CSV table of N, CA and C in Angstrom, one decimal:
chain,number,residue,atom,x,y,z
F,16,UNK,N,0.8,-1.2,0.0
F,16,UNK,CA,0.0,0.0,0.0
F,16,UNK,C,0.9,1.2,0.0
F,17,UNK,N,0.5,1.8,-0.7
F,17,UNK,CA,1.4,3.3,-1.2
F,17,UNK,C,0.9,3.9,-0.1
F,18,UNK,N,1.5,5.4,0.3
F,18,UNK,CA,1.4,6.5,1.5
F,18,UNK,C,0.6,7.6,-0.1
F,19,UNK,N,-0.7,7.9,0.6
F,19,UNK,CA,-1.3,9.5,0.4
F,19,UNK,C,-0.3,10.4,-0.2
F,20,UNK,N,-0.8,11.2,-1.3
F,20,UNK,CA,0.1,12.1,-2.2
F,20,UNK,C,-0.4,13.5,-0.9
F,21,UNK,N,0.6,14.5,-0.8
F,21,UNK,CA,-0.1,15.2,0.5
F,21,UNK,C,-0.9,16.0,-0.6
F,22,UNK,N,-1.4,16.8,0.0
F,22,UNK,CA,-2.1,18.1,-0.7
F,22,UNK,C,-1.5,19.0,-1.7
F,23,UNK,N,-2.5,18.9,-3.0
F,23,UNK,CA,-2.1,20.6,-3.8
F,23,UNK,C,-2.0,21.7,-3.3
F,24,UNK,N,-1.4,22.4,-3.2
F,24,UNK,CA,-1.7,23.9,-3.4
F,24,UNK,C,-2.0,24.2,-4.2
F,25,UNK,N,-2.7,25.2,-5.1
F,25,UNK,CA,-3.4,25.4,-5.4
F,25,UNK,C,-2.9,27.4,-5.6
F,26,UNK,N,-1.7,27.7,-6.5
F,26,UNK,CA,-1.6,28.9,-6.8
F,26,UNK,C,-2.9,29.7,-7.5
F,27,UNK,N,-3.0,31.1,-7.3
F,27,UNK,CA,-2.6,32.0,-6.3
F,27,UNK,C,-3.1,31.8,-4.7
F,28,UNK,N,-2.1,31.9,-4.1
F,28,UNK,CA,-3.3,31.6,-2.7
F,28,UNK,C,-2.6,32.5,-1.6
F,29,UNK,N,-3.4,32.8,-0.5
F,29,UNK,CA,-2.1,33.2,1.4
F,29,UNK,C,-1.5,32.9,1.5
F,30,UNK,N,-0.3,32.3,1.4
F,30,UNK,CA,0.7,31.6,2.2
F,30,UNK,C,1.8,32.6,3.0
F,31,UNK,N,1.0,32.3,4.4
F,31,UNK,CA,2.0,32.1,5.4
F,31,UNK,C,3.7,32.0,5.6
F,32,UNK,N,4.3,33.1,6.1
F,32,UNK,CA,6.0,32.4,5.9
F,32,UNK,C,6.4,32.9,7.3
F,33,UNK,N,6.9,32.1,7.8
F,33,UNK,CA,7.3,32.4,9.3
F,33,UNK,C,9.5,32.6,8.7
F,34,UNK,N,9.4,33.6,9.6
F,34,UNK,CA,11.0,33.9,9.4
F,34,UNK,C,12.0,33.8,10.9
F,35,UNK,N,12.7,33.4,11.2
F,35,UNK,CA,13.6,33.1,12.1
F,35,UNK,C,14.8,33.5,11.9
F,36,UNK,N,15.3,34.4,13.0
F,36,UNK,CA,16.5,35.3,12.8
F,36,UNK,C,16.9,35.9,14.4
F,37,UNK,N,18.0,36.3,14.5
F,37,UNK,CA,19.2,36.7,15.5
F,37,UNK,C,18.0,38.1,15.6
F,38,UNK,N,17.5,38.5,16.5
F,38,UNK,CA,17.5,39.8,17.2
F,38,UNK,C,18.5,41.1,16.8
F,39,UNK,N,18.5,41.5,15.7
F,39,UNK,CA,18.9,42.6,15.3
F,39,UNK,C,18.9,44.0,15.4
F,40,UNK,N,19.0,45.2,15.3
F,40,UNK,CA,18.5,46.4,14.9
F,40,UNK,C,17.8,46.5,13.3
F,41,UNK,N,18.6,45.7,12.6
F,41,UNK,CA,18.0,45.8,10.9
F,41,UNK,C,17.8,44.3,10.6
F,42,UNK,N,17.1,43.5,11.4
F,42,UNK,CA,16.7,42.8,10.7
F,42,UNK,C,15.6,42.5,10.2
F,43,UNK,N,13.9,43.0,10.6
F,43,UNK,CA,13.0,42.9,10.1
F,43,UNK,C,13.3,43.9,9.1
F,44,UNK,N,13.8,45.1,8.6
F,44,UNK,CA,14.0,45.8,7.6
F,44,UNK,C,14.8,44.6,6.3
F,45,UNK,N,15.9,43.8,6.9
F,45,UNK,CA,16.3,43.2,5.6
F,45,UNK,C,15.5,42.2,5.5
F,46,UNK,N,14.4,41.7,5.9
F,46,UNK,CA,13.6,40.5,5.8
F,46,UNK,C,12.6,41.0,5.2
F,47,UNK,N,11.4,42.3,5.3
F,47,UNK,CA,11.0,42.6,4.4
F,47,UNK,C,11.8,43.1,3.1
F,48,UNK,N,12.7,43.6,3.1
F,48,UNK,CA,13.2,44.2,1.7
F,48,UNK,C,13.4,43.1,0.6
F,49,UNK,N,13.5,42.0,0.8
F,49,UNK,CA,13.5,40.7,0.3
F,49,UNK,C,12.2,40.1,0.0
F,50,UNK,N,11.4,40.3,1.1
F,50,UNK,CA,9.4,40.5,0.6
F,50,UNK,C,9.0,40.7,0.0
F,51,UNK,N,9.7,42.1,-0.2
F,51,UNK,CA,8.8,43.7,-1.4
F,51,UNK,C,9.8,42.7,-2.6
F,52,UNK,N,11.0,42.1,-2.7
F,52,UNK,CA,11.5,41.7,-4.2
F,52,UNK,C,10.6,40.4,-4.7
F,53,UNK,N,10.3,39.4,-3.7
F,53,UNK,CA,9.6,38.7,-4.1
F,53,UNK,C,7.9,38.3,-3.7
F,54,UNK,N,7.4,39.1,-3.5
F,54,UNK,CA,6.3,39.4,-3.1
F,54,UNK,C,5.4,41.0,-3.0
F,55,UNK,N,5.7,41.6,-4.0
F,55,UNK,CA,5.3,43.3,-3.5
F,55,UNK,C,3.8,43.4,-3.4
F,56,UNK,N,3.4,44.2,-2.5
F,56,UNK,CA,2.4,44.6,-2.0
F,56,UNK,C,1.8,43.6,-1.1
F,57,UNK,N,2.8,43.0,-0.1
F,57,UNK,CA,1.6,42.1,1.1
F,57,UNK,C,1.3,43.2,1.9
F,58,UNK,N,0.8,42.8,2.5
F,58,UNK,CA,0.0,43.4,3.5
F,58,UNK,C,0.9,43.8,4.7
F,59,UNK,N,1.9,44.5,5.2
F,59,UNK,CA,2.7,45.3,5.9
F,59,UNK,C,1.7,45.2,7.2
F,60,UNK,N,0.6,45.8,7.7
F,60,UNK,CA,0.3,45.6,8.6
F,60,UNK,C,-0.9,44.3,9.3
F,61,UNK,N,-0.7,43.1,8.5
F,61,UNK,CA,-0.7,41.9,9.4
F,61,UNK,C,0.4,41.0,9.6
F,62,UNK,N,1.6,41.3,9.6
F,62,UNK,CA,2.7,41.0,10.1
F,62,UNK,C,3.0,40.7,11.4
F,63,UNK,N,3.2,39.5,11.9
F,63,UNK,CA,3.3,39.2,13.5
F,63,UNK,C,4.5,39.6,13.7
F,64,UNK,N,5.0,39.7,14.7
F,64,UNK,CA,6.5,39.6,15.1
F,64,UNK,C,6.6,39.0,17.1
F,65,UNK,N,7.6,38.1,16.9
F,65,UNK,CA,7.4,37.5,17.8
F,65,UNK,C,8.9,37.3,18.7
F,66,UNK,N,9.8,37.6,19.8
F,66,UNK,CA,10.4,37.5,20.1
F,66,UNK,C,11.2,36.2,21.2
F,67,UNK,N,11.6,36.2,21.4
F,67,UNK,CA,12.2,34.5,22.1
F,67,UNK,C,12.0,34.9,23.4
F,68,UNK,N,12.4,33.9,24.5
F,68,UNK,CA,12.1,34.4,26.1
F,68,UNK,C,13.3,35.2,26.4
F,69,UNK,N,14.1,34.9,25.6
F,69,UNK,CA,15.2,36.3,26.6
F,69,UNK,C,15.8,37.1,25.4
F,70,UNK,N,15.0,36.9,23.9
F,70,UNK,CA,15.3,38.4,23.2
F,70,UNK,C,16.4,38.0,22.3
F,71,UNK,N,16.9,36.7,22.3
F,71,UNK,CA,17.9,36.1,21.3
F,71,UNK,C,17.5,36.5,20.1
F,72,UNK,N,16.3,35.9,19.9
F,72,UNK,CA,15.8,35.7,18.5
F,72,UNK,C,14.5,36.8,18.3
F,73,UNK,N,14.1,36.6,17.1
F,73,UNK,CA,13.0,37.2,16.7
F,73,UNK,C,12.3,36.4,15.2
F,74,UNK,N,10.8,36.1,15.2
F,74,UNK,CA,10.6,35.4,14.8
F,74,UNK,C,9.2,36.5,14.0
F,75,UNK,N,9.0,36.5,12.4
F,75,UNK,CA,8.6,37.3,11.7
F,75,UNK,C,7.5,36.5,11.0
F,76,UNK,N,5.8,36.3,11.4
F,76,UNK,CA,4.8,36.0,10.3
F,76,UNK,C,4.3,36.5,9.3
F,77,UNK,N,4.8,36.7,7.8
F,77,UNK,CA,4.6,37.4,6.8
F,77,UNK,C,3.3,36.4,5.8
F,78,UNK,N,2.3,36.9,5.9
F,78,UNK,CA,1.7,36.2,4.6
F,78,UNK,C,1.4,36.8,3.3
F,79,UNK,N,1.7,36.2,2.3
F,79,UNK,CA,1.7,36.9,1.0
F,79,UNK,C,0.8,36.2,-0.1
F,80,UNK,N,0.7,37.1,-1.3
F,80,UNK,CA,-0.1,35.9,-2.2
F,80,UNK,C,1.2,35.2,-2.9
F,81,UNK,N,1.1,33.8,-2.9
F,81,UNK,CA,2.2,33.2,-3.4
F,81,UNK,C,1.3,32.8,-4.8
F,82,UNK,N,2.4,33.1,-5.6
F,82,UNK,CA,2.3,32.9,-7.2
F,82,UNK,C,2.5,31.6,-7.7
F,83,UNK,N,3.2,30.4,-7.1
F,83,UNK,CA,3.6,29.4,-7.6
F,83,UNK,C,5.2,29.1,-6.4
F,84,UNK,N,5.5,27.7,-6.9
F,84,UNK,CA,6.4,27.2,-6.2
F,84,UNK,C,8.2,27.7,-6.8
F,85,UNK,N,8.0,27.9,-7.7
F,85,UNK,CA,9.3,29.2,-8.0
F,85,UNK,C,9.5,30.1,-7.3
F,86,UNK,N,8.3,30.9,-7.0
F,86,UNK,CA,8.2,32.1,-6.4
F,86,UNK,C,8.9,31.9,-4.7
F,87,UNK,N,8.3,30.7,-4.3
F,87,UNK,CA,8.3,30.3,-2.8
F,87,UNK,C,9.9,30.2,-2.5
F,88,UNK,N,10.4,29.2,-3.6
F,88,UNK,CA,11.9,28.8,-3.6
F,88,UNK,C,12.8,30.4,-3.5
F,89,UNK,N,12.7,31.1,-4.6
F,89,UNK,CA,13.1,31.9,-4.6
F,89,UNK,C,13.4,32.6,-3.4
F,90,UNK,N,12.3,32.8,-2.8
F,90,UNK,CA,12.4,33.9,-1.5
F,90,UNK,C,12.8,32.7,-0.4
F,91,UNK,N,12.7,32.2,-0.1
F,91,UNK,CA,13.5,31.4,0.8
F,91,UNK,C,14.7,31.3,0.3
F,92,UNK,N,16.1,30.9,-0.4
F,92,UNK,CA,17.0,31.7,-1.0
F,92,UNK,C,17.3,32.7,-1.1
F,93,UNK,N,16.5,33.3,-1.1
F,93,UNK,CA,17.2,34.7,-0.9
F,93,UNK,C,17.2,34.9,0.6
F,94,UNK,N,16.5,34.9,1.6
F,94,UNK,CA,16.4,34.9,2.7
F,94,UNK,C,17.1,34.5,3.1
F,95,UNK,N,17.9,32.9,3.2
F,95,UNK,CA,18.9,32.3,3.8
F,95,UNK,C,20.1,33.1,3.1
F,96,UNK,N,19.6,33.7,2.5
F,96,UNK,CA,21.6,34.3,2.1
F,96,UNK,C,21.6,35.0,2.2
F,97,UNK,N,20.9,36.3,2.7
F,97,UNK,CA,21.0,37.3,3.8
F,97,UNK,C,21.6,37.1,5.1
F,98,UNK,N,22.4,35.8,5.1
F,98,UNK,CA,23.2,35.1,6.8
F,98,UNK,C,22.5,35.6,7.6
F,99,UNK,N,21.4,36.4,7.8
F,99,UNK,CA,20.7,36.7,8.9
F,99,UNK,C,19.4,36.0,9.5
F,100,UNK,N,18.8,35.1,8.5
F,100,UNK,CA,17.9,34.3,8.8
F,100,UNK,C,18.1,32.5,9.2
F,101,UNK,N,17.9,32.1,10.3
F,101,UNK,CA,18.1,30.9,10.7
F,101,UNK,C,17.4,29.8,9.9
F,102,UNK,N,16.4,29.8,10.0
F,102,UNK,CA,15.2,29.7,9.7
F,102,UNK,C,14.1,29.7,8.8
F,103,UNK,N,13.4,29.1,7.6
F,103,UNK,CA,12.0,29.7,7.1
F,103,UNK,C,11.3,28.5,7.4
F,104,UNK,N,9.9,28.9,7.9
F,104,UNK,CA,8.9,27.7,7.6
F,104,UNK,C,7.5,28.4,6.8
């Protein structure tokens, strides 16, 4: 017995991107600026931002309309190579 193919997605759609990163002074600025390149015009103010218990980290909920699975790849790549981001889920 084969295992369930998981779910389509189904472009255009919300998707959710949680970002994880070092507590910075500029790092929600370089995490969006990588946004606005691969995603322009989300929505700036429903953006979570979430900090760790003692402030290490900072952890960023952006949701955007995702265009397809290129789109996705891309911005995660670029993200991690910003060295500032630990993290994407």
């Amino acid at each position: 017995m084969s295992a369930p193919e998981p779910p389509k997605i189904e472009f255009p759609c919300a998707y959710p991107v949680k970002v994880l990163g070092r507590s910075t002074a500029d790092f929600e600025a370089v995490v969006l600026a990588v946004f606005e390149r691969h995603a322009p015009g989300f929505e700036r103010d429903k953006i979570t931002v979430r900090s760790s218990g003692k402030g290490s980290f900072t952890a960023l909920t952006i949701t955007i309309t995702a265009t397809g699975p290129v789109q996705l790849e891309a911005l995660h790549e670029e993200l991690i190579a910003t060295g500032r981001v630990q993290m994407v889920i």
